[in-house]
Amino acid sequence: VRPELDALPLDQVRQVGDLRRRVRDWKRQGQRVGLVPTMGALHEGHLSLIRFAADEADRVVASIFVNPTQFGPDEDFRRYPRRPRKDAALLAANGCDLLFLPDVETVYPPGHITFVDLDESLDSPSRGLESEFRPGHFRGVVTVVAQLFNLVEPDLAVFGEKDAQQLTTVRCMVRDLHFDVEILAHPTVRDADGLAMSSRNAFLTPPQRAAAPLLYRTLRRAKRMVEAGERDAAVVRQAMQEALAAEPLFETNYADVVEADNFQRVDRIGSDIILPAAVDVGGTRLLDNVRIAIT
Ligand code: AMP
């Protein structure tokens, strides 16, 4: 019991039954329900997704759930920032109607054994890149997203392009499991210096924060190379890797060139690609990407 949360300005539910009652009431009235899944510690990126959902749907449900199954054993699950009181005020101010704030035991009751599996033998978008550095991460993501879809039963759900490989993998899951949920993508929201907003940015020390915009600068420079006519992915990859290696605070996880619709690595650059990159900055991972559509 967390009594301090009860005085919040936003309607919130922690139990499945309460959630279903609220959402089904709306649907009976013919209202379209949008879902924005988050892990909380909300920033302007999340809030843009909420406002976008409010434009597209009659009612907006936000979930805040730090999902243990998408964190590796050595990752930051325990220290991931949690501030539901502040989050609820921000959600209320940005057009959210209901906050779903389940406990771990609600999502994964004792005896929980069922997960959504991803076939990595095929050309799965979940293969490589994030999965190489976070094995099992997307299995946890698609499992919790499937659970949230079954719990909330939304008409649409909004995801950020910042997590582009996740977005592509979720789209596959929705197609493969026949979920009747429309997936909408929202562009990446950035600080003034270009750094993609992230709840994890709060972990950066001042020198790390000062170095961080190099990630997006590198992606932008690579995008300009492609726009100027470069079609050899190896050349673009190498340029990105060299630029990132020049920053001593960065340890590059990957900087790559993939097909936009399926996240497969490419050799020759085609008409619609994504440059995804991730770097480790003293234990904090920065993740970003740019998309290049050549018309
Ligand atoms: P998270 O709380 O990090 O799990 O993110 C929840 C949702 O917000 C995901 O769909 C993310 O892709 C999205 N998101 C996170 N940061 C940003 C950002 N800077 N711009 C746009 N969407 C974001």
Tab-separated table of C-alpha atoms and ligand atoms in Angstrom:
chain	number	residue	atom	x	y	z
A	1	VAL	CA	0.000	0.000	0.000
A	2	ARG	CA	1.370	3.390	-1.008
A	3	PRO	CA	-1.075	5.840	0.579
A	4	GLU	CA	0.868	8.919	-0.541
A	5	LEU	CA	-0.188	8.169	-4.123
A	6	ASP	CA	-3.893	8.334	-3.422
A	7	ALA	CA	-3.994	12.131	-3.269
A	8	LEU	CA	-2.793	12.533	-6.858
A	9	PRO	CA	-4.719	14.689	-9.321
A	10	LEU	CA	-4.984	11.913	-11.926
A	11	ASP	CA	-7.261	8.867	-11.785
A	12	GLN	CA	-5.086	5.848	-11.299
A	13	VAL	CA	-5.618	2.154	-10.892
A	14	ARG	CA	-3.312	-0.601	-9.789
A	15	GLN	CA	-5.623	-3.592	-10.061
A	16	VAL	CA	-6.644	-5.367	-13.240
A	17	GLY	CA	-10.355	-5.372	-12.370
A	18	ASP	CA	-10.431	-1.611	-11.791
A	19	LEU	CA	-8.580	-1.010	-15.037
A	20	ARG	CA	-10.930	-3.193	-17.072
A	21	ARG	CA	-14.027	-1.548	-15.568
A	22	ARG	CA	-12.816	1.936	-16.429
A	23	VAL	CA	-11.769	1.140	-19.975
A	24	ARG	CA	-14.833	-0.975	-20.772
A	25	ASP	CA	-17.100	1.846	-19.588
A	26	TRP	CA	-15.475	4.136	-22.126
A	27	LYS	CA	-15.678	1.581	-24.907
A	28	ARG	CA	-19.366	0.969	-24.203
A	29	GLN	CA	-19.844	4.660	-24.846
A	30	GLY	CA	-18.138	4.240	-28.209
A	31	GLN	CA	-14.955	6.029	-27.206
A	32	ARG	CA	-11.605	5.175	-28.776
A	33	VAL	CA	-8.967	4.315	-26.209
A	34	GLY	CA	-5.260	5.018	-26.704
A	35	LEU	CA	-2.457	3.468	-24.652
A	36	VAL	CA	1.003	4.903	-24.007
A	37	PRO	CA	3.217	2.312	-22.284
A	38	THR	CA	6.112	3.795	-20.272
A	39	MET	CA	8.514	2.972	-17.486
A	40	GLY	CA	7.950	6.336	-15.826
A	41	ALA	CA	10.396	9.083	-14.804
A	42	LEU	CA	8.556	10.948	-17.494
A	43	HIS	CA	10.125	13.622	-19.665
A	44	GLU	CA	8.953	15.751	-22.572
A	45	GLY	CA	9.408	12.797	-24.958
A	46	HIS	CA	6.840	10.732	-23.066
A	47	LEU	CA	4.530	13.726	-22.719
A	48	SER	CA	4.598	14.333	-26.477
A	49	LEU	CA	3.415	10.743	-26.909
A	50	ILE	CA	0.580	11.410	-24.441
A	51	ARG	CA	-0.520	14.554	-26.290
A	52	PHE	CA	-0.325	12.721	-29.619
A	53	ALA	CA	-2.442	9.882	-28.195
A	54	ALA	CA	-4.958	12.453	-26.916
A	55	ASP	CA	-5.231	13.850	-30.460
A	56	GLU	CA	-5.811	10.391	-31.925
A	57	ALA	CA	-8.067	8.840	-29.284
A	58	ASP	CA	-10.982	9.927	-27.080
A	59	ARG	CA	-9.374	8.558	-23.929
A	60	VAL	CA	-5.722	8.058	-23.047
A	61	VAL	CA	-4.396	5.435	-20.668
A	62	ALA	CA	-0.740	5.671	-19.657
A	63	SER	CA	0.979	2.766	-17.997
A	64	ILE	CA	3.996	3.140	-15.759
A	65	PHE	CA	5.673	-0.161	-15.146
A	66	VAL	CA	9.403	-0.781	-14.754
A	67	ASN	CA	9.305	-4.199	-16.377
A	68	PRO	CA	11.828	-6.531	-14.716
A	69	THR	CA	11.836	-9.070	-17.571
A	70	GLN	CA	13.330	-6.626	-20.064
A	71	PHE	CA	16.358	-5.895	-17.871
A	72	GLY	CA	19.446	-8.108	-17.870
A	73	PRO	CA	20.842	-9.358	-14.541
A	74	ASP	CA	23.599	-6.707	-14.564
A	75	GLU	CA	21.375	-3.867	-15.718
A	76	ASP	CA	19.826	-0.925	-13.917
A	77	PHE	CA	16.412	-2.361	-12.924
A	78	ARG	CA	16.848	-1.572	-9.244
A	79	ARG	CA	18.193	1.933	-9.686
A	80	TYR	CA	15.885	2.855	-12.586
A	81	PRO	CA	14.319	6.195	-11.527
A	82	ARG	CA	10.822	5.930	-10.001
A	83	ARG	CA	8.755	9.013	-9.181
A	84	PRO	CA	5.075	8.219	-9.717
A	85	ARG	CA	3.776	11.288	-7.870
A	86	LYS	CA	5.498	13.759	-10.186
A	87	ASP	CA	4.677	11.564	-13.208
A	88	ALA	CA	0.964	11.580	-12.369
A	89	ALA	CA	0.897	15.376	-12.227
A	90	LEU	CA	2.660	15.597	-15.608
A	91	LEU	CA	0.273	13.068	-17.152
A	92	ALA	CA	-2.769	14.934	-15.876
A	93	ALA	CA	-1.464	18.185	-17.317
A	94	ASN	CA	-0.929	16.631	-20.761
A	95	GLY	CA	-4.302	15.039	-21.446
A	96	CYS	CA	-3.985	11.602	-19.891
A	97	ASP	CA	-7.255	10.226	-18.456
A	98	LEU	CA	-6.079	7.216	-16.503
A	99	LEU	CA	-2.803	5.932	-15.113
A	100	PHE	CA	-2.273	2.193	-14.830
A	101	LEU	CA	0.408	1.668	-12.194
A	102	PRO	CA	0.605	-2.063	-11.523
A	103	ASP	CA	2.901	-3.813	-9.066
A	104	VAL	CA	5.294	-6.451	-10.377
A	105	GLU	CA	3.104	-9.137	-8.745
A	106	THR	CA	0.076	-7.897	-10.677
A	107	VAL	CA	1.793	-8.261	-14.051
A	108	TYR	CA	3.754	-11.371	-13.087
A	109	PRO	CA	1.753	-13.199	-10.403
A	110	PRO	CA	3.480	-16.041	-8.578
A	111	GLY	CA	3.644	-19.012	-10.920
A	112	HIS	CA	3.811	-16.873	-14.060
A	113	ILE	CA	5.461	-19.012	-16.773
A	114	THR	CA	4.254	-17.646	-20.107
A	115	PHE	CA	6.347	-15.381	-22.307
A	116	VAL	CA	6.150	-14.166	-25.882
A	117	ASP	CA	9.032	-15.748	-27.754
A	118	LEU	CA	10.852	-14.179	-30.723
A	119	ASP	CA	12.175	-16.449	-33.453
A	120	GLU	CA	15.729	-15.251	-33.962
A	121	SER	CA	16.511	-17.867	-36.599
A	122	LEU	CA	14.848	-15.876	-39.335
A	123	ASP	CA	15.571	-12.339	-40.408
A	124	SER	CA	13.905	-11.043	-37.295
A	125	PRO	CA	14.148	-7.293	-36.635
A	126	SER	CA	14.768	-8.180	-32.996
A	127	ARG	CA	18.035	-9.877	-33.920
A	128	GLY	CA	21.376	-8.135	-33.383
A	129	LEU	CA	22.002	-4.517	-32.349
A	130	GLU	CA	20.142	-4.062	-29.032
A	131	SER	CA	19.766	-7.837	-28.648
A	132	GLU	CA	23.502	-8.340	-28.947
A	133	PHE	CA	24.116	-6.070	-25.977
A	134	ARG	CA	20.867	-6.828	-24.125
A	135	PRO	CA	20.130	-10.548	-24.675
A	136	GLY	CA	16.500	-11.309	-23.867
A	137	HIS	CA	15.557	-7.631	-23.756
A	138	PHE	CA	13.003	-7.735	-26.569
A	139	ARG	CA	11.458	-10.952	-25.232
A	140	GLY	CA	10.666	-9.021	-22.054
A	141	VAL	CA	9.431	-6.037	-24.048
A	142	VAL	CA	7.027	-7.912	-26.327
A	143	THR	CA	5.796	-9.988	-23.400
A	144	VAL	CA	4.865	-6.942	-21.338
A	145	VAL	CA	3.420	-5.119	-24.345
A	146	ALA	CA	1.230	-8.138	-25.143
A	147	GLN	CA	0.104	-8.216	-21.512
A	148	LEU	CA	-0.668	-4.494	-21.545
A	149	PHE	CA	-2.663	-4.886	-24.761
A	150	ASN	CA	-4.698	-7.679	-23.167
A	151	LEU	CA	-5.156	-5.706	-19.950
A	152	VAL	CA	-6.073	-2.325	-21.420
A	153	GLU	CA	-7.591	-3.539	-24.716
A	154	PRO	CA	-6.684	-0.250	-26.427
A	155	ASP	CA	-7.748	0.699	-29.950
A	156	LEU	CA	-4.347	2.264	-30.541
A	157	ALA	CA	-0.988	2.456	-28.841
A	158	VAL	CA	1.789	5.008	-29.270
A	159	PHE	CA	5.506	4.199	-29.288
A	160	GLY	CA	8.549	6.429	-29.777
A	161	GLU	CA	10.815	6.265	-32.813
A	162	LYS	CA	13.728	6.728	-30.423
A	163	ASP	CA	13.471	2.992	-29.723
A	164	ALA	CA	13.234	2.150	-33.415
A	165	GLN	CA	14.206	-1.518	-33.168
A	166	GLN	CA	11.653	-1.953	-30.377
A	167	LEU	CA	8.981	-0.243	-32.487
A	168	THR	CA	9.671	-2.548	-35.441
A	169	THR	CA	9.670	-5.618	-33.178
A	170	VAL	CA	6.375	-4.585	-31.546
A	171	ARG	CA	4.813	-4.123	-34.991
A	172	CYS	CA	5.869	-7.694	-35.850
A	173	MET	CA	4.423	-9.035	-32.597
A	174	VAL	CA	1.100	-7.283	-33.274
A	175	ARG	CA	0.990	-8.722	-36.789
A	176	ASP	CA	2.069	-12.234	-35.758
A	177	LEU	CA	-0.278	-12.544	-32.757
A	178	HIS	CA	-3.164	-10.782	-34.543
A	179	PHE	CA	-3.631	-8.034	-31.988
A	180	ASP	CA	-6.366	-5.641	-33.034
A	181	VAL	CA	-4.374	-2.586	-31.961
A	182	GLU	CA	-3.219	0.222	-34.241
A	183	ILE	CA	0.446	1.062	-33.613
A	184	LEU	CA	1.346	4.736	-34.001
A	185	ALA	CA	4.894	6.079	-33.980
A	186	HIS	CA	6.003	9.447	-32.645
A	187	PRO	CA	9.276	11.177	-33.651
A	188	THR	CA	12.142	11.422	-31.195
A	189	VAL	CA	12.005	14.420	-28.866
A	190	ARG	CA	15.376	16.025	-28.156
A	191	ASP	CA	17.029	18.511	-25.855
A	192	ALA	CA	18.119	21.772	-27.515
A	193	ASP	CA	21.618	20.376	-28.150
A	194	GLY	CA	20.217	17.321	-29.950
A	195	LEU	CA	20.500	14.694	-27.226
A	196	ALA	CA	17.480	12.384	-27.367
A	197	MET	CA	15.511	12.690	-24.148
A	198	SER	CA	15.684	9.626	-21.920
A	199	SER	CA	14.891	8.833	-18.307
A	200	ARG	CA	18.443	7.509	-18.067
A	201	ASN	CA	19.977	10.893	-18.987
A	202	ALA	CA	19.534	11.824	-15.316
A	203	PHE	CA	22.376	9.407	-14.534
A	204	LEU	CA	24.884	11.405	-16.628
A	205	THR	CA	27.525	13.448	-14.807
A	206	PRO	CA	28.117	16.993	-16.170
A	207	PRO	CA	31.128	15.929	-18.318
A	208	GLN	CA	29.185	12.923	-19.634
A	209	ARG	CA	26.186	15.124	-20.385
A	210	ALA	CA	28.461	17.564	-22.232
A	211	ALA	CA	29.836	14.723	-24.388
A	212	ALA	CA	26.459	13.070	-25.050
A	213	PRO	CA	25.255	15.236	-28.011
A	214	LEU	CA	28.101	13.787	-30.104
A	215	LEU	CA	25.945	10.700	-30.666
A	216	TYR	CA	23.225	12.596	-32.549
A	217	ARG	CA	25.805	14.862	-34.259
A	218	THR	CA	27.487	11.723	-35.599
A	219	LEU	CA	24.198	10.328	-36.897
A	220	ARG	CA	23.376	13.656	-38.553
A	221	ARG	CA	26.769	13.809	-40.232
A	222	ALA	CA	26.316	10.250	-41.519
A	223	LYS	CA	22.869	11.179	-42.795
A	224	ARG	CA	24.398	14.070	-44.726
A	225	MET	CA	26.934	11.665	-46.279
A	226	VAL	CA	24.091	9.510	-47.566
A	227	GLU	CA	22.111	12.503	-48.748
A	228	ALA	CA	25.242	13.649	-50.631
A	229	GLY	CA	25.255	10.328	-52.498
A	230	GLU	CA	27.220	7.785	-50.447
A	231	ARG	CA	25.695	4.338	-51.036
A	232	ASP	CA	28.307	2.061	-49.481
A	233	ALA	CA	27.066	1.144	-45.993
A	234	ALA	CA	30.561	0.104	-44.884
A	235	VAL	CA	31.853	3.625	-45.531
A	236	VAL	CA	29.021	5.158	-43.521
A	237	ARG	CA	29.468	2.635	-40.693
A	238	GLN	CA	33.163	3.333	-40.476
A	239	ALA	CA	32.660	7.104	-40.463
A	240	MET	CA	30.212	6.785	-37.563
A	241	GLN	CA	32.450	4.414	-35.617
A	242	GLU	CA	35.462	6.705	-36.024
A	243	ALA	CA	33.542	9.781	-34.925
A	244	LEU	CA	32.212	7.996	-31.822
A	245	ALA	CA	35.629	6.498	-30.993
A	246	ALA	CA	37.068	10.014	-30.856
A	247	GLU	CA	35.132	10.672	-27.633
A	248	PRO	CA	37.035	9.055	-24.737
A	249	LEU	CA	33.900	8.951	-22.555
A	250	PHE	CA	32.074	6.846	-25.174
A	251	GLU	CA	32.306	3.120	-25.527
A	252	THR	CA	30.503	2.281	-28.751
A	253	ASN	CA	28.085	-0.641	-28.661
A	254	TYR	CA	27.154	-0.323	-32.332
A	255	ALA	CA	26.604	2.158	-35.140
A	256	ASP	CA	24.967	0.526	-38.103
A	257	VAL	CA	23.010	0.842	-41.338
A	258	VAL	CA	19.762	-1.144	-41.578
A	259	GLU	CA	16.646	-1.402	-43.697
A	260	ALA	CA	13.957	0.824	-42.131
A	261	ASP	CA	11.091	-1.658	-42.321
A	262	ASN	CA	12.830	-4.798	-41.024
A	263	PHE	CA	16.092	-3.729	-39.355
A	264	GLN	CA	18.221	-5.977	-41.575
A	265	ARG	CA	21.840	-4.834	-42.114
A	266	VAL	CA	22.496	-3.590	-45.613
A	267	ASP	CA	25.614	-3.381	-47.779
A	268	ARG	CA	24.204	-1.048	-50.428
A	269	ILE	CA	22.111	1.815	-49.173
A	270	GLY	CA	18.575	1.756	-50.569
A	271	SER	CA	15.700	4.174	-50.447
A	272	ASP	CA	14.608	3.869	-46.796
A	273	ILE	CA	17.180	3.155	-44.119
A	274	ILE	CA	17.787	3.748	-40.443
A	275	LEU	CA	21.124	4.484	-38.814
A	276	PRO	CA	20.825	3.106	-35.267
A	277	ALA	CA	23.560	3.624	-32.687
A	278	ALA	CA	24.167	2.941	-29.009
A	279	VAL	CA	27.040	4.003	-26.807
A	280	ASP	CA	27.885	3.313	-23.196
A	281	VAL	CA	28.853	6.409	-21.233
A	282	GLY	CA	30.239	5.324	-17.881
A	283	GLY	CA	27.517	2.707	-17.385
A	284	THR	CA	24.666	4.753	-18.879
A	285	ARG	CA	23.555	3.636	-22.333
A	286	LEU	CA	22.611	6.240	-24.905
A	287	LEU	CA	20.441	5.007	-27.754
A	288	ASP	CA	19.514	6.976	-30.856
A	289	ASN	CA	18.820	6.681	-34.567
A	290	VAL	CA	18.030	8.692	-37.669
A	291	ARG	CA	15.947	7.605	-40.622
A	292	ILE	CA	16.863	8.448	-44.199
A	293	ALA	CA	14.198	8.202	-46.872
A	294	ILE	CA	15.630	8.919	-50.296
A	295	THR	CA	12.933	10.076	-52.686
B	1	AMP	P1	10.366	4.221	-21.720
B	1	AMP	O1	9.700	4.843	-20.545
B	1	AMP	O2	11.810	4.606	-21.886
B	1	AMP	O3	10.136	2.736	-21.797
B	1	AMP	O4	9.660	4.818	-23.007
B	1	AMP	C1	8.277	4.746	-23.174
B	1	AMP	C2	7.916	5.186	-24.569
B	1	AMP	O5	8.372	6.519	-24.773
B	1	AMP	C3	8.581	4.326	-25.654
B	1	AMP	O6	7.665	4.132	-26.715
B	1	AMP	C4	9.741	5.179	-26.073
B	1	AMP	O7	10.162	4.934	-27.410
B	1	AMP	C5	9.163	6.564	-25.935
B	1	AMP	N1	10.224	7.557	-25.771
B	1	AMP	C6	11.210	7.575	-24.843
B	1	AMP	N2	12.010	8.627	-25.025
B	1	AMP	C7	11.541	9.298	-26.104
B	1	AMP	C8	11.947	10.473	-26.810
B	1	AMP	N3	13.009	11.187	-26.446
B	1	AMP	N4	11.210	10.864	-27.871
B	1	AMP	C9	10.131	10.144	-28.258
B	1	AMP	N5	9.699	9.036	-27.646
B	1	AMP	C10	10.394	8.616	-26.572
